[in-house]
Coordinates of C-alpha atoms and ligand atoms in Angstrom, one line a residue:
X3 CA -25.7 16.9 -47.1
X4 CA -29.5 15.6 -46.7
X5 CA -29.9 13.7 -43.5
X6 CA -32.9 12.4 -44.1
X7 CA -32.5 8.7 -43.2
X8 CA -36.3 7.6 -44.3
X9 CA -36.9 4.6 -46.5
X10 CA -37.8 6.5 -49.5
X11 CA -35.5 8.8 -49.5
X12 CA -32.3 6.6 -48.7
X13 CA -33.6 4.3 -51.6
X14 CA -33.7 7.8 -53.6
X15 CA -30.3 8.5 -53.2
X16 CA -29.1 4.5 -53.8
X17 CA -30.5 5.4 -56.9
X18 CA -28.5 8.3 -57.5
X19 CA -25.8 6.8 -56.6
X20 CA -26.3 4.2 -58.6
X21 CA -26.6 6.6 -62.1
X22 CA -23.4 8.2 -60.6
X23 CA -20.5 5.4 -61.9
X24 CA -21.3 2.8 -64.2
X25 CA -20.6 -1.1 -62.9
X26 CA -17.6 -1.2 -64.9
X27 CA -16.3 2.4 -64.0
X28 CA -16.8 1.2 -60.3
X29 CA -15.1 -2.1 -61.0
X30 CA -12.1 -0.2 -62.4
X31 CA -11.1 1.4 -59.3
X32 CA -7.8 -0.3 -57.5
X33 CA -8.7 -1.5 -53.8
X34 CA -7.5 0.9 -51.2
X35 CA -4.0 0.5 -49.8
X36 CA -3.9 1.4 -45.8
X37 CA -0.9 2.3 -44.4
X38 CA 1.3 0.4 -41.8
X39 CA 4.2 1.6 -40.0
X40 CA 7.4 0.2 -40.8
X41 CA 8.5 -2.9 -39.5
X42 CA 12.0 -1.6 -38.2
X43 CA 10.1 0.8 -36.3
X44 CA 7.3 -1.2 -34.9
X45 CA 8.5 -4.0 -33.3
X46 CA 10.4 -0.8 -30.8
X47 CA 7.3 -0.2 -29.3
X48 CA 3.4 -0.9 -28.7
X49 CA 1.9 1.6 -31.6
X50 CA -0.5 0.4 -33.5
X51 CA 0.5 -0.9 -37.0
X52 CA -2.2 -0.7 -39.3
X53 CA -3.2 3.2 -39.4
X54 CA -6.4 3.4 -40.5
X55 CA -7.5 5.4 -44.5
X56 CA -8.2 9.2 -44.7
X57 CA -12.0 10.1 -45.4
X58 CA -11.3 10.4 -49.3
X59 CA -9.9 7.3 -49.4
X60 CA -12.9 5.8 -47.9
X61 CA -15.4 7.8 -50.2
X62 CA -13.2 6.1 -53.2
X63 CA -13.1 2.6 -51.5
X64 CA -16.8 3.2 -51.0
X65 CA -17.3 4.0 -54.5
X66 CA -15.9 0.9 -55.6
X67 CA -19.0 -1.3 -54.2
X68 CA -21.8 -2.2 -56.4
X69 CA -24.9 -2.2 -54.0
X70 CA -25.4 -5.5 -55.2
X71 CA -29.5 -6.7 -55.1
X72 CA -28.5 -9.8 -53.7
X73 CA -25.3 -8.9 -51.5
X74 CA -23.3 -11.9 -50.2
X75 CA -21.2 -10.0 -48.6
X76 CA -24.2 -9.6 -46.2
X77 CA -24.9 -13.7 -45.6
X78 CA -20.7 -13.7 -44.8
X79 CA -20.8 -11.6 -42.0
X80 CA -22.0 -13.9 -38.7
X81 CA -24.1 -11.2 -37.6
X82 CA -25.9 -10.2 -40.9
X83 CA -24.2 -6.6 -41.1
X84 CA -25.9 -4.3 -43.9
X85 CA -23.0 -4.0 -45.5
X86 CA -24.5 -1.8 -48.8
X87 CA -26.6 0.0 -46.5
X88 CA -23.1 1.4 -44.5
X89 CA -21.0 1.5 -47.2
X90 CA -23.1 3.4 -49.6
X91 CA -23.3 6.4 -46.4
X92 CA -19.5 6.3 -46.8
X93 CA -19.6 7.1 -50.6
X94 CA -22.5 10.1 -50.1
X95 CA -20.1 11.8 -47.5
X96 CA -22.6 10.9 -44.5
X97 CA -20.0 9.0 -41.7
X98 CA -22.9 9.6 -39.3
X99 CA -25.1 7.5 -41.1
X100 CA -22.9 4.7 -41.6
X101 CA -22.0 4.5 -38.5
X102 CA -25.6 4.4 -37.5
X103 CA -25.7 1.1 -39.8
X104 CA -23.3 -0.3 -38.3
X105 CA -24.4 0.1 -34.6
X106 CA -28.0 -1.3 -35.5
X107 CA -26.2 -5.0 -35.5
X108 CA -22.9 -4.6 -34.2
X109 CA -22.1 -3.3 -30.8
X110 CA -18.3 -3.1 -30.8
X111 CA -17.9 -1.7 -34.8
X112 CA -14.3 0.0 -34.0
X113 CA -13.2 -2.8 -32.6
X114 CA -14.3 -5.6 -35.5
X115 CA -12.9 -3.6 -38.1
X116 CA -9.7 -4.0 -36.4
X117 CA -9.7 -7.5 -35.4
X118 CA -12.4 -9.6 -38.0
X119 CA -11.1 -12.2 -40.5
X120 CA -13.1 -9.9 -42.9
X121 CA -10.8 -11.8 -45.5
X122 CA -12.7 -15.2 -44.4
X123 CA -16.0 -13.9 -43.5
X124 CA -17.9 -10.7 -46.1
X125 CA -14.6 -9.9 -48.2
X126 CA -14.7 -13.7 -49.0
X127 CA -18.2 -13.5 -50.4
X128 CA -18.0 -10.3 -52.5
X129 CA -18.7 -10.0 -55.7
X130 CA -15.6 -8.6 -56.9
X131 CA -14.0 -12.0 -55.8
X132 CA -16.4 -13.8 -59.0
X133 CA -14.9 -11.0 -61.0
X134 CA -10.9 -12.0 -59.8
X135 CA -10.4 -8.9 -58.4
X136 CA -10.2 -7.9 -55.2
X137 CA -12.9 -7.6 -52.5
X138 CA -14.3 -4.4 -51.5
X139 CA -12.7 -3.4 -48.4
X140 CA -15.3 -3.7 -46.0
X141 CA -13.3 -4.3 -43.0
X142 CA -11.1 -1.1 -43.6
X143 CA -14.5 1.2 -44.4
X144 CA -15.9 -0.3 -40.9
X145 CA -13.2 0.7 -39.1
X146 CA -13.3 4.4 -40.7
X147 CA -16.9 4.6 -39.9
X148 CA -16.7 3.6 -36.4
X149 CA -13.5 5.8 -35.7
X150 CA -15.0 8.9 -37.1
X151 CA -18.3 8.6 -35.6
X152 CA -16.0 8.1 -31.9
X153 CA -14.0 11.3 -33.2
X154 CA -17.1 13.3 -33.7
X155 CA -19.4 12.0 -31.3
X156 CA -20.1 14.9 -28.7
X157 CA -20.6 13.3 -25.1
X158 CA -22.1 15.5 -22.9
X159 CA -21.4 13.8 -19.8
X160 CA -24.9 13.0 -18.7
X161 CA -25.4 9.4 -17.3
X162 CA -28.7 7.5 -18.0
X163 CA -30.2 7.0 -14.8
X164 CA -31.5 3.6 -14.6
X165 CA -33.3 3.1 -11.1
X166 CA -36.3 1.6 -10.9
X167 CA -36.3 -0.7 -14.0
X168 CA -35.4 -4.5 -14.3
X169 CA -32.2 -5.4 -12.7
X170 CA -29.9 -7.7 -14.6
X171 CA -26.4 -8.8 -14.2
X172 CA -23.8 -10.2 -16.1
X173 CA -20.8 -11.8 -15.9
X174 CA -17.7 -11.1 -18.2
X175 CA -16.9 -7.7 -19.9
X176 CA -15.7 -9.0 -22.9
X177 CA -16.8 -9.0 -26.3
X178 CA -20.1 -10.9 -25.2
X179 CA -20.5 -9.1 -22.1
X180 CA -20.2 -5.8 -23.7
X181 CA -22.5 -6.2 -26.1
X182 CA -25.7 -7.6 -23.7
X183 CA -24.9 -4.8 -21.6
X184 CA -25.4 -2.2 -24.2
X185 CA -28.4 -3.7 -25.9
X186 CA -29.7 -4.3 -22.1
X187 CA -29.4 -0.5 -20.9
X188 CA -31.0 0.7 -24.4
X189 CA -33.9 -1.6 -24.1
X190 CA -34.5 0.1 -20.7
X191 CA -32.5 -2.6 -18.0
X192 CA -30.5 -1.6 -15.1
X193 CA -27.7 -3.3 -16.1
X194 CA -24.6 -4.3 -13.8
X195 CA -21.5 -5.8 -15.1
X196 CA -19.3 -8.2 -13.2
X197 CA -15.8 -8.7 -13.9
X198 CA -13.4 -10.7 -12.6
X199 CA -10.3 -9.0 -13.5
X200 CA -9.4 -5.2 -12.2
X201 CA -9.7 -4.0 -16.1
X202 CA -12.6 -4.5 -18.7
X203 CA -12.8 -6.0 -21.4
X204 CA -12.0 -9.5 -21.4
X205 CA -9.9 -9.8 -24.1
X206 CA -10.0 -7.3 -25.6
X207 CA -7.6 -6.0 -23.0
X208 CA -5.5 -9.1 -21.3
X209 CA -5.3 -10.7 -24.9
X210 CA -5.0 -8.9 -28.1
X211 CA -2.1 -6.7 -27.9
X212 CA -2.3 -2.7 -28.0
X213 CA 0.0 -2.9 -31.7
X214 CA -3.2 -4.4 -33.0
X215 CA -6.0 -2.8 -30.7
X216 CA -5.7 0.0 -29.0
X217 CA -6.6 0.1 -25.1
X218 CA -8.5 3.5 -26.2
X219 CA -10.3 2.3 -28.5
X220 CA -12.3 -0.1 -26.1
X221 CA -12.3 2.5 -23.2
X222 CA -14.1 4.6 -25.6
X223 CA -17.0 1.9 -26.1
X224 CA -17.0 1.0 -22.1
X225 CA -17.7 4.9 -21.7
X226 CA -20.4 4.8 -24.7
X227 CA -22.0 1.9 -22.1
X228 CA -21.6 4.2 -19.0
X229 CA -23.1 7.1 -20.6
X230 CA -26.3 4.7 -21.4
X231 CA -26.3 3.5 -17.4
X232 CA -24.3 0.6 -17.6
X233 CA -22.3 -0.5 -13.9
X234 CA -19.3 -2.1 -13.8
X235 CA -17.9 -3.7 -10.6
X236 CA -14.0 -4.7 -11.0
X237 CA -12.6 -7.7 -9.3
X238 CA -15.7 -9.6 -8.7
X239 CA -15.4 -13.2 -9.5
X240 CA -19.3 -14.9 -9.7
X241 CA -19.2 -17.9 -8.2
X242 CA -17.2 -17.0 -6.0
X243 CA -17.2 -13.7 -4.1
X244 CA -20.9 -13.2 -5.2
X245 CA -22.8 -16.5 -5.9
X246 CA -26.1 -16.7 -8.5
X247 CA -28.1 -16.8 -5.4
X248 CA -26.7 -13.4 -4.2
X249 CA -27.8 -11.8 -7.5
X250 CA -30.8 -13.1 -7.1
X251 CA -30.9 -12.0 -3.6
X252 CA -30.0 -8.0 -4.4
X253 CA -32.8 -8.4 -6.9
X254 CA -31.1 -9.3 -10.3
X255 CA -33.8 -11.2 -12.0
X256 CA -31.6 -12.5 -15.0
X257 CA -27.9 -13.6 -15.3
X258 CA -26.1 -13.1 -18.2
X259 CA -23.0 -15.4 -18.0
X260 CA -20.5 -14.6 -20.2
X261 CA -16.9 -15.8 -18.8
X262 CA -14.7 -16.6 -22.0
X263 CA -12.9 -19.4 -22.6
X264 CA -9.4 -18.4 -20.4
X265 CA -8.4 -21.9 -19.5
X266 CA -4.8 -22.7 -21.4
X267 CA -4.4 -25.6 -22.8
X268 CA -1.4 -27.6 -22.8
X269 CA 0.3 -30.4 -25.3
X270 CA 1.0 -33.5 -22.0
X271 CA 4.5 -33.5 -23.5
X272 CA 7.8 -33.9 -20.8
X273 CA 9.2 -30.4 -19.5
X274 CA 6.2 -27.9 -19.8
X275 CA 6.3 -27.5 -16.3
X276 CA 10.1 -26.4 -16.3
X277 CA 10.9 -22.9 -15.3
X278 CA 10.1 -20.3 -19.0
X279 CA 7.6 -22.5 -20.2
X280 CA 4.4 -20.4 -20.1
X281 CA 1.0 -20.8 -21.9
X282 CA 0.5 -17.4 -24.3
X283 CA -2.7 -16.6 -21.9
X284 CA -0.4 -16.0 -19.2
X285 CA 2.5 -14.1 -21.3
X286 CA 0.1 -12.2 -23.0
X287 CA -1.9 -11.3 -19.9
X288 CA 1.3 -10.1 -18.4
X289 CA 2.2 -7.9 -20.5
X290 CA -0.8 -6.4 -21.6
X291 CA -2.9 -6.5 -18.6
X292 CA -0.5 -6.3 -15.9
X293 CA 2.4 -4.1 -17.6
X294 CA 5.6 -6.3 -17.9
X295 CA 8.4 -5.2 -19.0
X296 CA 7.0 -1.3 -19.2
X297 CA 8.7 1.3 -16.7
X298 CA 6.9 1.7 -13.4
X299 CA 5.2 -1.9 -13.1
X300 CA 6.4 -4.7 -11.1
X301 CA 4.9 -7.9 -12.8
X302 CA 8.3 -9.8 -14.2
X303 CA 8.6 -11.1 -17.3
X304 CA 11.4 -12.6 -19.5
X305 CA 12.5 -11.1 -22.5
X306 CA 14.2 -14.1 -23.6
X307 CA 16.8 -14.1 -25.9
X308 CA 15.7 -17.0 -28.4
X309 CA 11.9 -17.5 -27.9
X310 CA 9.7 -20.6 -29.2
X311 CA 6.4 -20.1 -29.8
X312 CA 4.3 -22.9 -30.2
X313 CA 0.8 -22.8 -32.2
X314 CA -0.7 -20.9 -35.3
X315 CA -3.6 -19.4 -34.4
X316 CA -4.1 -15.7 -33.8
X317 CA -3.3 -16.1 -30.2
X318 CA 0.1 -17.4 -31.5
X319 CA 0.6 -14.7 -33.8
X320 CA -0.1 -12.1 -31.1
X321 CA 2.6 -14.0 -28.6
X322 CA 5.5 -13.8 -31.3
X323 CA 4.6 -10.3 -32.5
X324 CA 4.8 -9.3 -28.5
X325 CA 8.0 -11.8 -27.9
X326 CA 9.5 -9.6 -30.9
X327 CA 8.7 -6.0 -29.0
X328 CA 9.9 -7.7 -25.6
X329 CA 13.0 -7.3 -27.2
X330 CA 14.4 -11.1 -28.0
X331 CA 16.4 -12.0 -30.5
X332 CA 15.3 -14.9 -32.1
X333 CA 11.5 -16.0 -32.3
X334 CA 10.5 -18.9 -33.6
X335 CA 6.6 -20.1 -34.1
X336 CA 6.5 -23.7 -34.2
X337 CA 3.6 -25.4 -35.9
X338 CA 2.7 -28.7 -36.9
X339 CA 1.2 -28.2 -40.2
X340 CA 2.0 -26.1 -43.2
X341 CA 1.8 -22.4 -43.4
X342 CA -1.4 -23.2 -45.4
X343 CA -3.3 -24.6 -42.6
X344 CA -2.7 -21.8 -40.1
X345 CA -5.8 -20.8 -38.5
X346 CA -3.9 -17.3 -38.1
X347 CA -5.3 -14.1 -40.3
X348 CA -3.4 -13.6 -43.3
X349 CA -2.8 -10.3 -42.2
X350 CA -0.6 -11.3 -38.9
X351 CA 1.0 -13.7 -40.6
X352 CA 2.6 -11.3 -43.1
X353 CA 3.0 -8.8 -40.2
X354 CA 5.3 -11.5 -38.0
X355 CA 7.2 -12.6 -41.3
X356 CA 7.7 -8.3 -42.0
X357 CA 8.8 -8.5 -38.1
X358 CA 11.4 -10.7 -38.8
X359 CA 9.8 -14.1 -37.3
X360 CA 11.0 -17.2 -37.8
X361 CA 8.3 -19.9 -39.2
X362 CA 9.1 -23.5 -38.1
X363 CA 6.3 -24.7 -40.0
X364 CA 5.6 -29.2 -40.0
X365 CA 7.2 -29.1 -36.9
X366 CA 6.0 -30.5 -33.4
X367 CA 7.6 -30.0 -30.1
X368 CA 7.8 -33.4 -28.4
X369 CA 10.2 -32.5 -25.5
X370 CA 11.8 -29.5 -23.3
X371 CA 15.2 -29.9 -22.0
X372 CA 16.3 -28.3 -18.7
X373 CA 19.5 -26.5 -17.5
X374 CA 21.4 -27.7 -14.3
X375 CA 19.0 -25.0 -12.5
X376 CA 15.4 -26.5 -14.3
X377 CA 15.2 -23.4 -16.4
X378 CA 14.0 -24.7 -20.0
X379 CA 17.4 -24.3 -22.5
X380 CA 16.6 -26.4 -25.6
X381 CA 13.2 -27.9 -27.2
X382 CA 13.6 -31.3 -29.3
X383 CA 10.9 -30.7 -32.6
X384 CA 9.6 -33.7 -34.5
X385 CA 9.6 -32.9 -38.9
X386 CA 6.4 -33.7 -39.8
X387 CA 4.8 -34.1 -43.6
X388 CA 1.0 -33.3 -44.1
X389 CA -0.6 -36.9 -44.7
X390 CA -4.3 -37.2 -45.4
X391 CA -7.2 -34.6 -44.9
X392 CA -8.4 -34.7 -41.0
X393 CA -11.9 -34.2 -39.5
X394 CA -10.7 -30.3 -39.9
X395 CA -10.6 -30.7 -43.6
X396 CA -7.2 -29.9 -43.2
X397 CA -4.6 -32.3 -44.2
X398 CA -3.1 -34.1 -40.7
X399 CA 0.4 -33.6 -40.1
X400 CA 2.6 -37.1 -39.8
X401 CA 5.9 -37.6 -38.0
X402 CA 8.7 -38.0 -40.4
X403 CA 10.3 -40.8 -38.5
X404 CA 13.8 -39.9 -36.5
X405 CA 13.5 -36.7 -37.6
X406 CA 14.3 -35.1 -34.5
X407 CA 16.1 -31.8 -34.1
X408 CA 17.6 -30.1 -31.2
X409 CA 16.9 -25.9 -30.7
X410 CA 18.8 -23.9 -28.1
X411 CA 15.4 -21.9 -26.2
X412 CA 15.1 -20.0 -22.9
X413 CA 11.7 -19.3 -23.3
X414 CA 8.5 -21.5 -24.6
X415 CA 5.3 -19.9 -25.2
X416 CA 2.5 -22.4 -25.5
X417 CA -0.4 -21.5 -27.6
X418 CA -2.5 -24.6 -28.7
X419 CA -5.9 -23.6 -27.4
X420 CA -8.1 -22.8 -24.4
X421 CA -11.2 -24.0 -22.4
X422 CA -13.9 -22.3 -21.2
X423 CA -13.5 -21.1 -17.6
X424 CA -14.7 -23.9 -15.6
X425 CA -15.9 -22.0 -12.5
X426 CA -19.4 -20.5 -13.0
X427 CA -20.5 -24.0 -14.6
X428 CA -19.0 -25.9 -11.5
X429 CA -20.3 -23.4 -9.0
X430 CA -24.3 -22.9 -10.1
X431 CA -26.7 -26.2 -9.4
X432 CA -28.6 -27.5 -12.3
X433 CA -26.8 -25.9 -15.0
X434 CA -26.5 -27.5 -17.6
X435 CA -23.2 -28.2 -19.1
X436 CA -21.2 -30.1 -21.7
X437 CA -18.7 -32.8 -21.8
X438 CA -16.2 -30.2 -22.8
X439 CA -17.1 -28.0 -19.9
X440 CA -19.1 -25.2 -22.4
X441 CA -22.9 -23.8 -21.0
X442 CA -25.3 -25.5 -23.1
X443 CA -27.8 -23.2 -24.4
X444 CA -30.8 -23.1 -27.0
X445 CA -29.0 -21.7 -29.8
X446 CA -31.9 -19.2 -30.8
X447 CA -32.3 -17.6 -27.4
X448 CA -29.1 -18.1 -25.7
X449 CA -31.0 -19.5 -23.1
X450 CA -29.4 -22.0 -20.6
X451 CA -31.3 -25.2 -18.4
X452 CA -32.0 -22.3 -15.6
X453 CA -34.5 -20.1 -17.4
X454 CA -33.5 -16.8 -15.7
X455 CA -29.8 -17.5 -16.6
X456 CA -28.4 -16.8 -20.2
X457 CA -24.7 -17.5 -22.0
X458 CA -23.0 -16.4 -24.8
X459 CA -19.6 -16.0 -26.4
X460 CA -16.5 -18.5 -25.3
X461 CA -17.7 -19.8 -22.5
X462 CA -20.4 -21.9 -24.7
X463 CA -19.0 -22.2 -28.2
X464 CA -15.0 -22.6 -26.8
X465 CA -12.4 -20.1 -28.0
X466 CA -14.5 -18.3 -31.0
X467 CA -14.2 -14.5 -32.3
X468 CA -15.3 -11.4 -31.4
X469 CA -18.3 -11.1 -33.9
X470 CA -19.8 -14.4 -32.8
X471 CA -19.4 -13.6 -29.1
X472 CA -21.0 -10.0 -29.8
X473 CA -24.2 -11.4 -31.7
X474 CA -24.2 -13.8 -28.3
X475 CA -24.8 -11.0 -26.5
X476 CA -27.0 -9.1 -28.6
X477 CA -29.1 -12.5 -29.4
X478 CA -29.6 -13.3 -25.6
X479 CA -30.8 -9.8 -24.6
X480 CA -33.7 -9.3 -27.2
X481 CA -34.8 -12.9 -25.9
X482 CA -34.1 -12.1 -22.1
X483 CA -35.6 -8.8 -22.7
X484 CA -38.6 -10.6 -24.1
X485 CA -38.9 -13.3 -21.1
X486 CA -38.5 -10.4 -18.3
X487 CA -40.8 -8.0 -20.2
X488 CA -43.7 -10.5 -21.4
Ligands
FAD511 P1 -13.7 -12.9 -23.1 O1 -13.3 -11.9 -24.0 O2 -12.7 -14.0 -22.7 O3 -14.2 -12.2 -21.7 C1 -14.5 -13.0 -20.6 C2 -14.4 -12.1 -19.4 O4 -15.0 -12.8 -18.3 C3 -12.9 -12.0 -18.9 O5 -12.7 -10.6 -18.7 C4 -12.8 -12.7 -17.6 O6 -11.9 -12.2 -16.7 C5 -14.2 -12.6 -17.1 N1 -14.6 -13.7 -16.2 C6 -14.3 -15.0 -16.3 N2 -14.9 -15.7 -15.2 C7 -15.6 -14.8 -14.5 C8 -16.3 -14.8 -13.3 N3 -16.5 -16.0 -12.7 N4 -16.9 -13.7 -12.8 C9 -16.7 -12.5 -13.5 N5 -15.9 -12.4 -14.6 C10 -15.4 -13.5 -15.1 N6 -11.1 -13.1 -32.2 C11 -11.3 -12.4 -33.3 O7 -12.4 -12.3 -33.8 N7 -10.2 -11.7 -34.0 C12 -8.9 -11.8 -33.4 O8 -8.0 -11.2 -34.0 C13 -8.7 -12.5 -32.2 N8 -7.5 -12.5 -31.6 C14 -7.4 -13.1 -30.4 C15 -6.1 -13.0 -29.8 C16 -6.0 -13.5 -28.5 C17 -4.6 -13.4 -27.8 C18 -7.0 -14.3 -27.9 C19 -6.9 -14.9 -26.6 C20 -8.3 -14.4 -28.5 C21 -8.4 -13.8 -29.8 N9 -9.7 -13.8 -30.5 C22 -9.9 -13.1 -31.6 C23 -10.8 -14.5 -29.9 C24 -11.8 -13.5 -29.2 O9 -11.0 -12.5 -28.5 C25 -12.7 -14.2 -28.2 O10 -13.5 -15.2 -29.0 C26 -13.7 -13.3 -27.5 O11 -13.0 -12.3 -26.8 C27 -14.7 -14.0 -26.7 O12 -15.4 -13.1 -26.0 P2 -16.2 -13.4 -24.6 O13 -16.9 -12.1 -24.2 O14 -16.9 -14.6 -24.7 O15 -15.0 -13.7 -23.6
SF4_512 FE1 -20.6 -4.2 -52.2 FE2 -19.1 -6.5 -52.5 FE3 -21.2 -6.4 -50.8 FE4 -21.6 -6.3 -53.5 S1 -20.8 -8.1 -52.4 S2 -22.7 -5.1 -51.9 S3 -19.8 -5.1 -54.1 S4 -19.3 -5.2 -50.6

């Protein structure tokens, strides 16, 4: 293997590679298949599902990509991935290298080829798509690089030692939060992470579930941040235990805010306060975060026997998938549209259906009905039929009228959206913040009305993804980093 990673010589071997297949001989090679575990299996325990390709099927998956002059792939990814560039180290046998590609614009690359709509975002844009077959499996080969280079990577324990430089803190250590931090420490910041909650990770941790991303995975990139001199304080709330002047007084001289969007939302409809109605932040937080229903923790939670959950996003998806492994019998996920219109990845939505979901698709909850002891027993659902296109684009669901139907429930899991966390915009004077409670910022340099104070992620576009919270982070360092520096 030549490492040589210099222009001319990585354009030398593109070439070579190039000579190596023909288009069509590339073309002709079936898209990688990854394995999942069996659905019987599964849903009897927290393992993750999708299990990742072997390093020759990567070369071959690799091999199938055309290096394309003009790659769209690239303009689909929100943070302008080289896609080419990573992909062709995968098909040369350098995993090292890839991986290097990968870091230089995502901070988090183990964990995005786990969780990215790659299906709506590069995959969409390929080339192979023009050519009705399909994409090149970016997301998969992402994954692989980032896992080997975690496997291989040697840490040798040593701890950057920042005293002395710039001070900066921030607040949040998810996706957003992360990914300042580590741009931050390598552009020479002492960097000091703030969270809330007694785990990090935002949610990484409390939300998405361990069957679909595993706790080790992001402990392995919170110990990549230590090793570069990152701090992380647990249970801190900003804004409240410590406010913005505090940082200021202990000498931070920039704030990154970066608190998520963790508010629930609910529908306003008669019985959501009775006793097993939850909102899906909550469930899911409980049994991720907290341990429910796992030997040797003491947080409660219901299994339920017949489960409603209500929503079809991936927040949704993740509640029924967990509702499943909780161990009730019936799960339902109740959403107003068609299956067509779920916001949901493709992916979990064929994973519940394998899981034995049930889909009450054009259906609306309009009321809960209580037992003699106010615990919820039945939900009445509206029918709906999809009428014209919305503001969404998506066609709006309309009530069939007095199509009302009656379904015994002991558990409703509400999962129609969130808000941004209201209490860092509440708490700091002069911020400036919008009707729907998100930081306002200059899009460019994540910049908010207090120059020294920064945001990025949920807490100023409202429940996004990870990418776009991650090229938050990475966005309002190199600008911070400029304004501290200059
Ligand atoms: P968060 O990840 O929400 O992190 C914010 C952190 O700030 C939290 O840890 C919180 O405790 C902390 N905090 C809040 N207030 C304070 C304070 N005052 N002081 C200190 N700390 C504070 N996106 C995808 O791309 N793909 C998916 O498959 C996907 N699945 C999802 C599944 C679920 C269940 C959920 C809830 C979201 C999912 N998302 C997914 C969305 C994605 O996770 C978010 O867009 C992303 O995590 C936002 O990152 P963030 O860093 O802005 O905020
Ligand atoms: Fe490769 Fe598809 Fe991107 Fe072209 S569009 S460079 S084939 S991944």
């Amino acid at each position: 293997m030549n490492n040589d990673t210099s222009a001319p010589r990585q354009a030398e071997w593109r070439e070579e590679l190039r000579k190596a297949h023909t288009a069509k001989q590339r073309a002709e090679i079936p898209r990688v298949k990854m394995h999942e575990l069996d659905a019987a299996y599964r849903v009897t325990c927290n393992e993750e599902v999708n299990c990742g390709i072997s390093a020759e099927q990567a070369v071959i998956e690799s091999t199938r990509c055309m290096d394309c002059p003009d790659p769209q792939c690239v303009q689909g990814c929100p943070v302008n991935i080289n896609i080419p560039g990573f992909i062709k180290n995968i098909e040369r046998g350098d995993f090292a290298a890839a991986a290097t590609v990968l870091r230089e614009t995502s901070a988090l690359p183990a964990v995005c080829g786990r969780v990215c709509p790659q299906e709506k975002q590069c995959e969409s844009r390929c080339i192979y798509n023009k050519m009705k077959k399909p994409a090149v499996a970016i997301g998969y080969l992402e994954r692989f690089a980032a896992d080997e280079d975690m496997r291989t990577r040697k840490a040798d324990g040593a701890v950057r030692n920042s005293d002395g430089a710039v001070k900066v803190a921030v607040a949040g250590s998810g996706p957003a939060g992360l990914s300042f931090a580590g741009e931050m420490a390598r552009l020479g910041f002492d960097v000091t992470v703030y969270e809330a909650l007694h785990e990090i990770g935002g949610v990484l941790k409390y939300g998405i579930p361990q069957f679909r991303l595993p706790n080790s995975i992001v402990d392995a990139e919170i110990a990549a941040l230590e090793s570069l001199g990152v701090k992380f304080v647990k249970d801190c709330i900003i804004g409240k235990t410590l406010s913005f002047d505090d940082l200021q007084s202990m000498g931070f001289k920039g704030l990154f805010v970066a608190s998520g969007a963790g508010l629930p939302r609910f529908m306003g409809i008669p019985g959501e306060n009775l006793i097993g109605v939850m909102s899906s932040n909550e469930y899911l937080t409980r049994v991720n975060l907290m341990g429910a229903g796992t030997p040797g923790h003491d947080t409660p939670v219901l299994p339920g026997a017949s489960v409603a959950i209500i929503g079809g996003g991936n927040t949704a998806m993740d509640s029924v998938r967990t509702a499943r492994r909780m161990g009730a019998s019936r799960v339902m996920l109740v959403y107003r549209r068609s299956e067509e219109e779920m916001p949901a990845r493709a992916e979990e939505i064929k994973h519940a259906k394998e899981e034995g979901v049930e889909f009450l698709t054009l259906h609306n909850p309009v009321e809960y009905l209580a037992d003699e002891t106010g615990r919820v027993r039945a939900m009445r659902v509206q029918r709906m039929e999809l009428g014209e296109p919305d503001e969404s684009g998506r066609r709006s669901p309309v009530a069939i009228p007095g199509a009302i139907d009656e379904i015994p429930v002991d558990m409703v899991i509400v999962s129609v959206g969130v808000s941004p966390n209201p209490l860092i915009p509440s708490a700091i004077e002069g911020l400036d913040v919008s009707r729907r409670g998100t930081i306002v910022v200059d899009e460019s340099t994540m910049q908010s009305s207090i120059p020294t104070l920064y945001a990025g992620g949920d807490i100023v576009r409202g429940g996004a993804t990870v990418i776009l919270a991650m090229g938050d982070g990475r966005r309002a360092a190199q600008s911070m980093a400029k304004q501290l520096q200059g």
